PDB file of C-alpha atoms and ligand atoms in Angstrom:
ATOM      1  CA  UNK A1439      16.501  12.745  10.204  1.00 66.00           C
ATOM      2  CA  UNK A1440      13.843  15.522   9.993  1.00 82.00           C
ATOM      3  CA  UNK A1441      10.738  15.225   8.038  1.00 96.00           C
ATOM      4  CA  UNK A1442      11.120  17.009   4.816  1.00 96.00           C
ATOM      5  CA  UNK A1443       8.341  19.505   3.543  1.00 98.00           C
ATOM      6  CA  UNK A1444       8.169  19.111  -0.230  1.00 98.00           C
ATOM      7  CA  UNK A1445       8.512  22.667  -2.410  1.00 98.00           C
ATOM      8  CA  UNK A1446       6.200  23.313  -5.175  1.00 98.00           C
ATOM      9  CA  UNK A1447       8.312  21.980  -7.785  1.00 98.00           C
ATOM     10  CA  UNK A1448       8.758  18.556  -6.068  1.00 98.00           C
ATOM     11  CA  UNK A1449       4.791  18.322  -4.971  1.00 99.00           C
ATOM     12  CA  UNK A1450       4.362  18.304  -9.011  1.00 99.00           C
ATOM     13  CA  UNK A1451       7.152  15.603  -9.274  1.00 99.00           C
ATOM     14  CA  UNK A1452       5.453  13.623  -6.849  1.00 98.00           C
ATOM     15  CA  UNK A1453       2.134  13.971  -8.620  1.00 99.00           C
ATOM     16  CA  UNK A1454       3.764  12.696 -11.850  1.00 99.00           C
ATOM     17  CA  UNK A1455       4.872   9.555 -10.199  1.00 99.00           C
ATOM     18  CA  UNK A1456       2.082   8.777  -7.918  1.00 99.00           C
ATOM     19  CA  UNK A1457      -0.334   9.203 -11.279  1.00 98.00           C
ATOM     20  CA  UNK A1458       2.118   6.687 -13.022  1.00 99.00           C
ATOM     21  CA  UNK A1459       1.640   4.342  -9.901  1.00 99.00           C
ATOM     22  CA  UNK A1460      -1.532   4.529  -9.779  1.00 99.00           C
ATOM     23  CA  UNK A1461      -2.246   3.806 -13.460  1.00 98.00           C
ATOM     24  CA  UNK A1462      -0.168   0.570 -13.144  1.00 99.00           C
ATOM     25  CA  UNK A1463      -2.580  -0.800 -10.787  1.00 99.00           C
ATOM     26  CA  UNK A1464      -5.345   0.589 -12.887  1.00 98.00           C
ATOM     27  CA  UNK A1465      -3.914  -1.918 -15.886  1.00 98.00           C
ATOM     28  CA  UNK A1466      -3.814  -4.482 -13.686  1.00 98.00           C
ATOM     29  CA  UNK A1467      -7.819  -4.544 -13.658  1.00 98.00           C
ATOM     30  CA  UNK A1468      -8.195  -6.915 -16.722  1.00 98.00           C
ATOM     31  CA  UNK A1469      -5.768  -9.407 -16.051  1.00 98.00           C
ATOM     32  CA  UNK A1470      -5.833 -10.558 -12.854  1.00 98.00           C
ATOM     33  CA  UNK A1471      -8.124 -13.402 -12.682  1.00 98.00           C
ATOM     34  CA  UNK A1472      -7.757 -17.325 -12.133  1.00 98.00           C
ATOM     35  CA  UNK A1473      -4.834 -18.864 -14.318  1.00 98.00           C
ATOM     36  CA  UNK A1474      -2.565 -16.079 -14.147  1.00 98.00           C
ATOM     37  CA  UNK A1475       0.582 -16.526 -12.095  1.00 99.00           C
ATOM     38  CA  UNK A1476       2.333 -13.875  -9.835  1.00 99.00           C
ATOM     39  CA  UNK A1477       5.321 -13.930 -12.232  1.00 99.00           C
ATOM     40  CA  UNK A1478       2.530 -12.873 -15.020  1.00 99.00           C
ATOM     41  CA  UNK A1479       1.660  -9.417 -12.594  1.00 99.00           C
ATOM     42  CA  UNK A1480       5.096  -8.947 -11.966  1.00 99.00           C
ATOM     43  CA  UNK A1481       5.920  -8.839 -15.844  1.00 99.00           C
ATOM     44  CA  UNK A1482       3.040  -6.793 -16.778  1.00 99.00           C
ATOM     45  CA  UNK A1483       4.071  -4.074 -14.179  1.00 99.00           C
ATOM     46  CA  UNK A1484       7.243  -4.381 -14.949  1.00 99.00           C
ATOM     47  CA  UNK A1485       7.220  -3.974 -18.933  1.00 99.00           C
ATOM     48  CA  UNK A1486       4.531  -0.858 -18.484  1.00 99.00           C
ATOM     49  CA  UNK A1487       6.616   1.203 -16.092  1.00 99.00           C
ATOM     50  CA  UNK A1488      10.236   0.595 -18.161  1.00 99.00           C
ATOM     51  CA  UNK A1489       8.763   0.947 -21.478  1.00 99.00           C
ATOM     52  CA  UNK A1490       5.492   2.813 -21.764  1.00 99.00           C
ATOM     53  CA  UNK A1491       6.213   4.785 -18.637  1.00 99.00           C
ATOM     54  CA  UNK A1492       9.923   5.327 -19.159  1.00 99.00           C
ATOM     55  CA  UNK A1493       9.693   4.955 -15.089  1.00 99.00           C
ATOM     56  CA  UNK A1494      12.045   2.635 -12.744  1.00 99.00           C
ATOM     57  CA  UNK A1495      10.066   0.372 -10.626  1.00 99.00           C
ATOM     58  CA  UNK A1496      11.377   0.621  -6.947  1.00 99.00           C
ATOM     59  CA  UNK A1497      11.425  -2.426  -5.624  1.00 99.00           C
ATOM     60  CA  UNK A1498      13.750  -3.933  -7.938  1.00 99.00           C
ATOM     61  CA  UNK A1499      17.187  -4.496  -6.533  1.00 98.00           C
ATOM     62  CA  UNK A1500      16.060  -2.799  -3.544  1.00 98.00           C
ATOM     63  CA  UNK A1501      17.743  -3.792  -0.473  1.00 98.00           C
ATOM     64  CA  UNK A1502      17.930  -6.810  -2.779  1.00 98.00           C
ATOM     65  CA  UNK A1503      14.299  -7.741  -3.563  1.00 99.00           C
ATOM     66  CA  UNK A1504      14.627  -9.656  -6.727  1.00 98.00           C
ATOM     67  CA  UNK A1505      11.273  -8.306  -8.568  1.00 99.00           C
ATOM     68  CA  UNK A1506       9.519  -5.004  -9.315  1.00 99.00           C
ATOM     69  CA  UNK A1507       6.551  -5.483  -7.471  1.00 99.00           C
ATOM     70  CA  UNK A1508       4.949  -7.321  -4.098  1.00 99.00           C
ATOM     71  CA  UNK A1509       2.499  -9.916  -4.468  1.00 99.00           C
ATOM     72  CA  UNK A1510       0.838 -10.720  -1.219  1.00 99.00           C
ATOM     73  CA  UNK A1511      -1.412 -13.788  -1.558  1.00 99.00           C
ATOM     74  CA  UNK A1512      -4.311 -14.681   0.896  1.00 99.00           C
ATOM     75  CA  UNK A1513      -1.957 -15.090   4.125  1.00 99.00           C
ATOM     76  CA  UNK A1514       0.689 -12.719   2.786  1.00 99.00           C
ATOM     77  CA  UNK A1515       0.453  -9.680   4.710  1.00 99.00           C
ATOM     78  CA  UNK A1516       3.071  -7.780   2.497  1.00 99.00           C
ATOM     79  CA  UNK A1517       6.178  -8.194   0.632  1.00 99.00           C
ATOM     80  CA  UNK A1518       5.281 -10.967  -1.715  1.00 99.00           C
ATOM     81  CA  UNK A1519       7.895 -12.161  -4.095  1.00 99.00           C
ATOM     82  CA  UNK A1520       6.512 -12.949  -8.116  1.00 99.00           C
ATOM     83  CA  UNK A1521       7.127 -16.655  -9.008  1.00 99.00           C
ATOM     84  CA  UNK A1522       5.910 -18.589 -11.462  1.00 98.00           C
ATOM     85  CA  UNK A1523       4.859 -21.452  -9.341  1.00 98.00           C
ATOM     86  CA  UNK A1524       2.242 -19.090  -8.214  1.00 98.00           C
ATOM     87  CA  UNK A1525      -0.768 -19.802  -9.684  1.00 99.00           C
ATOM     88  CA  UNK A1526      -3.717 -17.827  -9.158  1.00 98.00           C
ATOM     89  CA  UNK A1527      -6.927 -19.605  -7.802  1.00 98.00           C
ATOM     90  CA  UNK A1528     -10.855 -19.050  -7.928  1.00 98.00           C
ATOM     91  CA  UNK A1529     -11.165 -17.389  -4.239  1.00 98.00           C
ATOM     92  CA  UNK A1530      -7.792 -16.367  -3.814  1.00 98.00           C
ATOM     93  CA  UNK A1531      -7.218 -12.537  -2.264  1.00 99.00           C
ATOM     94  CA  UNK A1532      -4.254 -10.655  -3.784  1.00 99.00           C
ATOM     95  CA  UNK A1533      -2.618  -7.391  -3.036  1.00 99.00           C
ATOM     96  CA  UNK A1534      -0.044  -5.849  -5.690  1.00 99.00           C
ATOM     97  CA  UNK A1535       1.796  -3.499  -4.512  1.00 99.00           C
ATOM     98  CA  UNK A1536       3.513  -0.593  -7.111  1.00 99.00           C
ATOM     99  CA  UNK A1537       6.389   1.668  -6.271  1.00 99.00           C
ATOM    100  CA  UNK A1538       7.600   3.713  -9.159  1.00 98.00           C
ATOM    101  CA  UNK A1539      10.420   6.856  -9.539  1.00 99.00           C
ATOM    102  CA  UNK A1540       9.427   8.959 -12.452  1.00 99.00           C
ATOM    103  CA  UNK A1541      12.214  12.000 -12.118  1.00 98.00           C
ATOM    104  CA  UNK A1542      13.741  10.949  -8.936  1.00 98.00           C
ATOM    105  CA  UNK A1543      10.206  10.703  -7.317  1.00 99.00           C
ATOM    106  CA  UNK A1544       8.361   7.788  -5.669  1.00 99.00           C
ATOM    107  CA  UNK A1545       5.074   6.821  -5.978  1.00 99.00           C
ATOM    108  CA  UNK A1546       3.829   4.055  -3.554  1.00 99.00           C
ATOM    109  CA  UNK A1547      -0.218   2.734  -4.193  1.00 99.00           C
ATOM    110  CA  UNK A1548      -1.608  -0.907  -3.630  1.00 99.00           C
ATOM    111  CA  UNK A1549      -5.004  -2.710  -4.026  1.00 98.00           C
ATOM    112  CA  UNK A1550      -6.942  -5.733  -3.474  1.00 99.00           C
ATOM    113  CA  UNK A1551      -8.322  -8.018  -5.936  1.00 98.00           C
ATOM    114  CA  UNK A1552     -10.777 -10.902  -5.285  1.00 98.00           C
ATOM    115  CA  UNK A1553      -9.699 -13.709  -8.165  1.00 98.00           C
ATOM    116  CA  UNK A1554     -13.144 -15.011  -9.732  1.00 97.00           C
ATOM    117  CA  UNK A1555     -15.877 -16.116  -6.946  1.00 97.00           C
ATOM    118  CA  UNK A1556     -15.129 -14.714  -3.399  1.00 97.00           C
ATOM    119  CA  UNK A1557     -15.173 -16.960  -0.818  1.00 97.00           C
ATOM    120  CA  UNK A1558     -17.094 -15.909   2.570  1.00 97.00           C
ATOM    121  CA  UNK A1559     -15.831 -13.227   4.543  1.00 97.00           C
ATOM    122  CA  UNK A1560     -13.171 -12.426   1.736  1.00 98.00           C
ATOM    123  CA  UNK A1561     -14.576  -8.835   0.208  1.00 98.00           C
ATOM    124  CA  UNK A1562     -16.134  -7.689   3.705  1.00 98.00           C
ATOM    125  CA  UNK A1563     -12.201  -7.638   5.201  1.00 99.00           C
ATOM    126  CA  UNK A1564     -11.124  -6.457   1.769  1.00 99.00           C
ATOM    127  CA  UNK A1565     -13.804  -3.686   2.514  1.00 98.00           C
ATOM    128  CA  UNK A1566     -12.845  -2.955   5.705  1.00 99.00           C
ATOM    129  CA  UNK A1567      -9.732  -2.583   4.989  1.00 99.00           C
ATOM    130  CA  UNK A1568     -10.330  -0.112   2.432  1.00 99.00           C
ATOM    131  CA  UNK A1569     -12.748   1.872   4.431  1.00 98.00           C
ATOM    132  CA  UNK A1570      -9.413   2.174   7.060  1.00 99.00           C
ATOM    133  CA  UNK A1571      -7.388   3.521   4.977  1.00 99.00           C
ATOM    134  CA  UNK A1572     -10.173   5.875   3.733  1.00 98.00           C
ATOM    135  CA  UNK A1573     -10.694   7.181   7.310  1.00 98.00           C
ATOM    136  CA  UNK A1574      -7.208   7.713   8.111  1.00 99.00           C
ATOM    137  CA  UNK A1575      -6.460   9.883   4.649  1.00 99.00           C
ATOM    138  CA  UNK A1576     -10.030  11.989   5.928  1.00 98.00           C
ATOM    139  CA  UNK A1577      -8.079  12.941   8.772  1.00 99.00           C
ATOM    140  CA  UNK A1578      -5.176  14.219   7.293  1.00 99.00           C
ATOM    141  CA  UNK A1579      -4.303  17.996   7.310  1.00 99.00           C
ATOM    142  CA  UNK A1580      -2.113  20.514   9.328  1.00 98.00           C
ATOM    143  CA  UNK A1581      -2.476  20.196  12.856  1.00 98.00           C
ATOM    144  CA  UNK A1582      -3.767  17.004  12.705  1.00 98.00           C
ATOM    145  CA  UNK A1583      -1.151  14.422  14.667  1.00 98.00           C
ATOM    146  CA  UNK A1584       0.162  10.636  13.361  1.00 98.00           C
ATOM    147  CA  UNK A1585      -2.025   9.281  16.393  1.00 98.00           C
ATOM    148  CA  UNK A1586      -5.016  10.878  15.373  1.00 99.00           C
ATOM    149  CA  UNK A1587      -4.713   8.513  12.337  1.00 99.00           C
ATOM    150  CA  UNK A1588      -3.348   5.301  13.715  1.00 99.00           C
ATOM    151  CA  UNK A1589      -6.652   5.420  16.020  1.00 99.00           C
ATOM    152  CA  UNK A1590      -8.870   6.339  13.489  1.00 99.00           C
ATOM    153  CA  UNK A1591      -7.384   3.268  11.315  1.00 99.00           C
ATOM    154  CA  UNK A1592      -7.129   0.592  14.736  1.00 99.00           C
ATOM    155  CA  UNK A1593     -10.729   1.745  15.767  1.00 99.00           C
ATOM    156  CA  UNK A1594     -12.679   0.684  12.400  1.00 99.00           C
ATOM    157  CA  UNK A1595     -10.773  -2.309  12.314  1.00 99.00           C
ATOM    158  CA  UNK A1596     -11.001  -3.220  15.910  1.00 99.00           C
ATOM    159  CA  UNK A1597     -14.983  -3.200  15.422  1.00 98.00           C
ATOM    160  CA  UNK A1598     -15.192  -5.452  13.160  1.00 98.00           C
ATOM    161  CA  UNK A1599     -13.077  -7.847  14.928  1.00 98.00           C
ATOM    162  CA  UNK A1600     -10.381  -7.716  12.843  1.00 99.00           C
ATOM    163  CA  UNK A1601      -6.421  -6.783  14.314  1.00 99.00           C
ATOM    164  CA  UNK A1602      -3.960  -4.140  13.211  1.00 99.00           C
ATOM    165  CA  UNK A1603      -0.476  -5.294  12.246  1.00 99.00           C
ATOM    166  CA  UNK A1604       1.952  -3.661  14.383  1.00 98.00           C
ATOM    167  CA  UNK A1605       5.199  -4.779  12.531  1.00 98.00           C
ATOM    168  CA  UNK A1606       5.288  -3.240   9.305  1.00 98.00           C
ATOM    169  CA  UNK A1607       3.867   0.281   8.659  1.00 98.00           C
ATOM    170  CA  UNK A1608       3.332   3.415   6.441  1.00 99.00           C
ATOM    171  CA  UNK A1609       5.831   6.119   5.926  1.00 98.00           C
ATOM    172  CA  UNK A1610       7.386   9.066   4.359  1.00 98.00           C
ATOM    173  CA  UNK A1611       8.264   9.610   0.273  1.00 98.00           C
ATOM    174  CA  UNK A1612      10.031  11.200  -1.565  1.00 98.00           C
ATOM    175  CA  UNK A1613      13.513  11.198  -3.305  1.00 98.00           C
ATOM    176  CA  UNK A1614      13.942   8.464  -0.795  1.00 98.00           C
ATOM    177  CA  UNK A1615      11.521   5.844  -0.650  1.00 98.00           C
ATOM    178  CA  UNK A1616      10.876   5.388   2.875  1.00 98.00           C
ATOM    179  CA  UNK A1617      11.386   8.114   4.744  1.00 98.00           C
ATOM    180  CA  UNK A1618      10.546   9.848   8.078  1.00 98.00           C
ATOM    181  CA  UNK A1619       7.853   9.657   9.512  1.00 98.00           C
ATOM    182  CA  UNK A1620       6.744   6.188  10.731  1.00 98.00           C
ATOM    183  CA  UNK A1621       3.054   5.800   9.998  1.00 98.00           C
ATOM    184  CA  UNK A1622       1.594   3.739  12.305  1.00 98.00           C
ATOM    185  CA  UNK A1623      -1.899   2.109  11.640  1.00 99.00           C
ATOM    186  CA  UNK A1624      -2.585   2.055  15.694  1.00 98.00           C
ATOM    187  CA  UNK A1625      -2.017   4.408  18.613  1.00 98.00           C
ATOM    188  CA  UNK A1626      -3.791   7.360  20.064  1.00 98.00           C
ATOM    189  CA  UNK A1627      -5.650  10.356  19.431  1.00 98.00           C
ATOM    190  CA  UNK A1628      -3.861  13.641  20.163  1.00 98.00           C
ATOM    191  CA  UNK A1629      -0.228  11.601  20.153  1.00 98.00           C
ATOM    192  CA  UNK A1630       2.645  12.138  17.760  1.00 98.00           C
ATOM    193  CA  UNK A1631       3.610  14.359  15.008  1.00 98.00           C
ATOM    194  CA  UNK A1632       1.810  16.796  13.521  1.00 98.00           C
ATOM    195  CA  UNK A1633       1.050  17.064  10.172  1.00 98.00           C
ATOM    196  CA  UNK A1634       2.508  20.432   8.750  1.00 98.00           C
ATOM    197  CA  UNK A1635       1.513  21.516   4.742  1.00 98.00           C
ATOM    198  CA  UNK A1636       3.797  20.367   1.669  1.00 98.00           C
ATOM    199  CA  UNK A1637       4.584  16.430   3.814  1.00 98.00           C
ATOM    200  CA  UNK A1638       4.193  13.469   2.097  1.00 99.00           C
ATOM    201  CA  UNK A1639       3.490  10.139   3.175  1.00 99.00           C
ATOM    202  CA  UNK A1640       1.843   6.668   2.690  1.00 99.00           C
ATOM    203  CA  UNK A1641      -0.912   5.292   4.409  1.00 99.00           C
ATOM    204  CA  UNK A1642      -0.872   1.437   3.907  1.00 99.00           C
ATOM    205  CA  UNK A1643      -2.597  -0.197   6.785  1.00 99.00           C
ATOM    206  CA  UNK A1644      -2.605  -4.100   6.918  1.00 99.00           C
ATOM    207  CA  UNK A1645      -5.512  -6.000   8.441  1.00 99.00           C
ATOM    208  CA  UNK A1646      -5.886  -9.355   9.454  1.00 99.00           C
ATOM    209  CA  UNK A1647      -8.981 -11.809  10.128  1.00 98.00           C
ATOM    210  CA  UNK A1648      -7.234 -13.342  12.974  1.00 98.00           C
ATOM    211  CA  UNK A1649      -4.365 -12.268  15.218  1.00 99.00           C
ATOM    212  CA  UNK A1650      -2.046  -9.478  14.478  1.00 99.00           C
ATOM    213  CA  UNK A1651       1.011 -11.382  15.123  1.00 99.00           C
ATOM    214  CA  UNK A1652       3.478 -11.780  11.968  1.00 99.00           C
ATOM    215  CA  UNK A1653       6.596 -14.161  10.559  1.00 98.00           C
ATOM    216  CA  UNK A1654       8.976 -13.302   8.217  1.00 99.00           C
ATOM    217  CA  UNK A1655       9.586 -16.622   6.171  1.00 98.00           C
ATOM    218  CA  UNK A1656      13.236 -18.102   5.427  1.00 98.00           C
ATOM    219  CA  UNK A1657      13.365 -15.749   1.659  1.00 98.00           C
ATOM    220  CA  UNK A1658      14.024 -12.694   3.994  1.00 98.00           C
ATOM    221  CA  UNK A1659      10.747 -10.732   2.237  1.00 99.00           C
ATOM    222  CA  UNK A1660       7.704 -12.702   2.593  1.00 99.00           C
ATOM    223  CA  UNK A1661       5.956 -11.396   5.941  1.00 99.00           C
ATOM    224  CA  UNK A1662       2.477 -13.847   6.680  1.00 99.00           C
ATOM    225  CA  UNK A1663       0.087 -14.302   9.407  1.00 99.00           C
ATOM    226  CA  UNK A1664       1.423 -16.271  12.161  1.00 98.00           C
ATOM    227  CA  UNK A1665      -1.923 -18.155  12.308  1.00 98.00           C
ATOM    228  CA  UNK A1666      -2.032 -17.990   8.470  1.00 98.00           C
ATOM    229  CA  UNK A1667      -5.447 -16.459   8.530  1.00 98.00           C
ATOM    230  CA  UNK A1668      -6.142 -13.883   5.770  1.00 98.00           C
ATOM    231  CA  UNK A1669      -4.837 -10.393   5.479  1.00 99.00           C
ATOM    232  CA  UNK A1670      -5.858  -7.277   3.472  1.00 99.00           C
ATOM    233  CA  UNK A1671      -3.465  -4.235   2.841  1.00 99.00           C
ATOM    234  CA  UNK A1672      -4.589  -0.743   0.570  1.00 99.00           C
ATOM    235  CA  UNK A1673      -2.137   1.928  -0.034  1.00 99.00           C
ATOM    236  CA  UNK A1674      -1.772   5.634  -1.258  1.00 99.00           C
ATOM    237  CA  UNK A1675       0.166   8.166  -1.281  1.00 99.00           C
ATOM    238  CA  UNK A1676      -0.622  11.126   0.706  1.00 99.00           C
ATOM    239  CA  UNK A1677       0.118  15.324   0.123  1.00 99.00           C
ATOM    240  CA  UNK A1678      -0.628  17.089   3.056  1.00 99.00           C
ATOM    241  CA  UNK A1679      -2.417  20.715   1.313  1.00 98.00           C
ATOM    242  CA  UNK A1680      -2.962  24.059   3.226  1.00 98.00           C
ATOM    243  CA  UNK A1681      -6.640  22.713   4.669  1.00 98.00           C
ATOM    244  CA  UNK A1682      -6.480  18.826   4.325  1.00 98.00           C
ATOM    245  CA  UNK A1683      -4.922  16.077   1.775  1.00 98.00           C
ATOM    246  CA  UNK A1684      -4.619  15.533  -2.137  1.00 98.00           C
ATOM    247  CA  UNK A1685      -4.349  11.914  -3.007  1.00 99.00           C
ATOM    248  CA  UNK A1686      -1.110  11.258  -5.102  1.00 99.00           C
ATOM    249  CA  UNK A1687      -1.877   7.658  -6.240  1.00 99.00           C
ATOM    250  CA  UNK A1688      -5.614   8.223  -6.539  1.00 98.00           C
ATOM    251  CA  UNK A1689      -7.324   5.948  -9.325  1.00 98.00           C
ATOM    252  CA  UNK A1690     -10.275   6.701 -11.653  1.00 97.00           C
ATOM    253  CA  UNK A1691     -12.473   4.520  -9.774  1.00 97.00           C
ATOM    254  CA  UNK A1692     -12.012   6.753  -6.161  1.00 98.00           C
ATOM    255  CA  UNK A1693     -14.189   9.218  -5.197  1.00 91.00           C
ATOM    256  CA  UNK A1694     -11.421  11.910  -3.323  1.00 90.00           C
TER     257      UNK A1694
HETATM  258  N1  MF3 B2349       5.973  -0.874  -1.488  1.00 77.23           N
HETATM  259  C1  MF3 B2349       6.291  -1.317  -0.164  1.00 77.23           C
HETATM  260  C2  MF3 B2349       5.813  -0.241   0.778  1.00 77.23           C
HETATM  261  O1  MF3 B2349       4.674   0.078   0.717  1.00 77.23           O
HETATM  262  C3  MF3 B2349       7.728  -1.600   0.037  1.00 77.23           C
HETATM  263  C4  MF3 B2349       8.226  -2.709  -0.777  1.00 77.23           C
HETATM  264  S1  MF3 B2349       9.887  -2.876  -0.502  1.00 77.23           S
HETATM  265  C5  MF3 B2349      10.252  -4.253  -1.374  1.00 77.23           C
HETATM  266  O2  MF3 B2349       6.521   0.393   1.513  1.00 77.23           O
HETATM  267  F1  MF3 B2349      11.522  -4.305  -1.401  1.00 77.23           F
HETATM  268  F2  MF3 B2349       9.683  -5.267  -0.785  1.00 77.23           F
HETATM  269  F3  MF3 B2349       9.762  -4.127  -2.558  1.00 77.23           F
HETATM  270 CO1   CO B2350       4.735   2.120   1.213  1.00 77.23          CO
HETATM  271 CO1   CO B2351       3.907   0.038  -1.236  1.00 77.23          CO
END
């Protein structure tokens, strides 16, 4: 399949849904602190985007995820299942990750969340992370390749002695939800597809405090560090423009 270039009419559908991700995560500001279970997230999400929204949350039924939103805990790289049994502690590190079609369109955005007191080390990865994906969405605009980014993304992380997972990676959006191309969040400069105006993609890299290797557990979803060390993950959704990138799933609190 080709990459698609999104017209004018579908750029505005995809800034509909991307606002309507992003202001799920944006509710999810008050609530998530020590007590609340994973189950709890998932419902919140879930009741917002059906009923307030009038949206369809993305996840939900597909390829047979049972829930309508990831909940990656500490050692959880991605793809976190809601449950009830999970509890959230003081210390704890949680990505939630929102996918939501508003008129056909996807919107794909996730964050961090420290629950209560950070333990060591917990925010600066959390940081990091953030500041990777931040680097690789500077970079984007035509002419600039998928390489260009991956390196950007593998070279902050790499400094700070943190490694890139290789397995799982970011990707095209649109009426489908993941699309070509494959966004990878390592590689090299001057390598790979460039970007052309009117693409859009995600940019979701996933960083770990130890190794980058990854296991899928026996539920089919749940990927987690093979050495169970902790892993951070941010996401947006990205618009190529005519000289560099609009932010789909931007929040209030960014600076873009
Ligand atoms: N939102 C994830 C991504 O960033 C995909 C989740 S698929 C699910 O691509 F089935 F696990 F929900
Ligand atoms: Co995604
Ligand atoms: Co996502």
């Amino acid at each position: 399949m080709q990459v698609s270039i999104k017209t004018p009419e579908e750029i505005e559908k995809m800034r509909v849904a991307g606002r309507l991700a992003a202001e799920v995560l944006e509710l999810l500001d008050e609530h998530i602190k020590p007590g609340i279970t994973t189950e709890d997230i998932n419902r919140i999400c879930h009741d917002h985007i059906v009923n307030v929204q009038k949206a369809i949350p993305a996840p939900l039924n597909y390829k047979g995820f049972p829930k309508s939103v990831c909940t990656s805990v500490n050692h959880v790289i991605c793809h976190g299942i809601p449950t009830e049994k999970k509890v959230l502690k003081d210390g704890d590190i949680i990505n939630v990750d929102v996918t939501v079609i508003k008129d056909e369109y996807h919107g794909d955005t996730s964050k961090m969340w420290v629950v209560g007191k950070p333990k060591p080390g917990t925010e600066r990865l959390i940081k990091i992370t953030q500041e990777c994906l931040y680097k690789g969405i500077e970079l984007v605009k035509p002419g600039t390749k998928l390489g260009d980014i991956g390196h950007v993304i593998q070279q902050h992380a790499e400094k700070h002695r943190y490694s890139v997972v290789r397995d799982y990676c970011g990707h095209g959006i649109g009426k489908v939800f993941h699309e070509e191309p494959q966004v990878m969040h390592y590689g090299k400069p001057d390598t790979g597809m460039e970007l052309q105006e009117g693409m859009t993609f995600t940019i979701e890299p996933m960083i770990n405090q130890g190794k980058f290797q990854t296991k899928l557990l026996p539920d089919g979803w749940t990927v987690v560090t093979k050495d169970h060390k902790l892993s951070a993950q941010w996401e947006h959704t990205i618009l190529v423009t005519a000289d560099g990138y609009e932010v789909l799933t931007k929040r209030s609190e960014e600076p873009f």
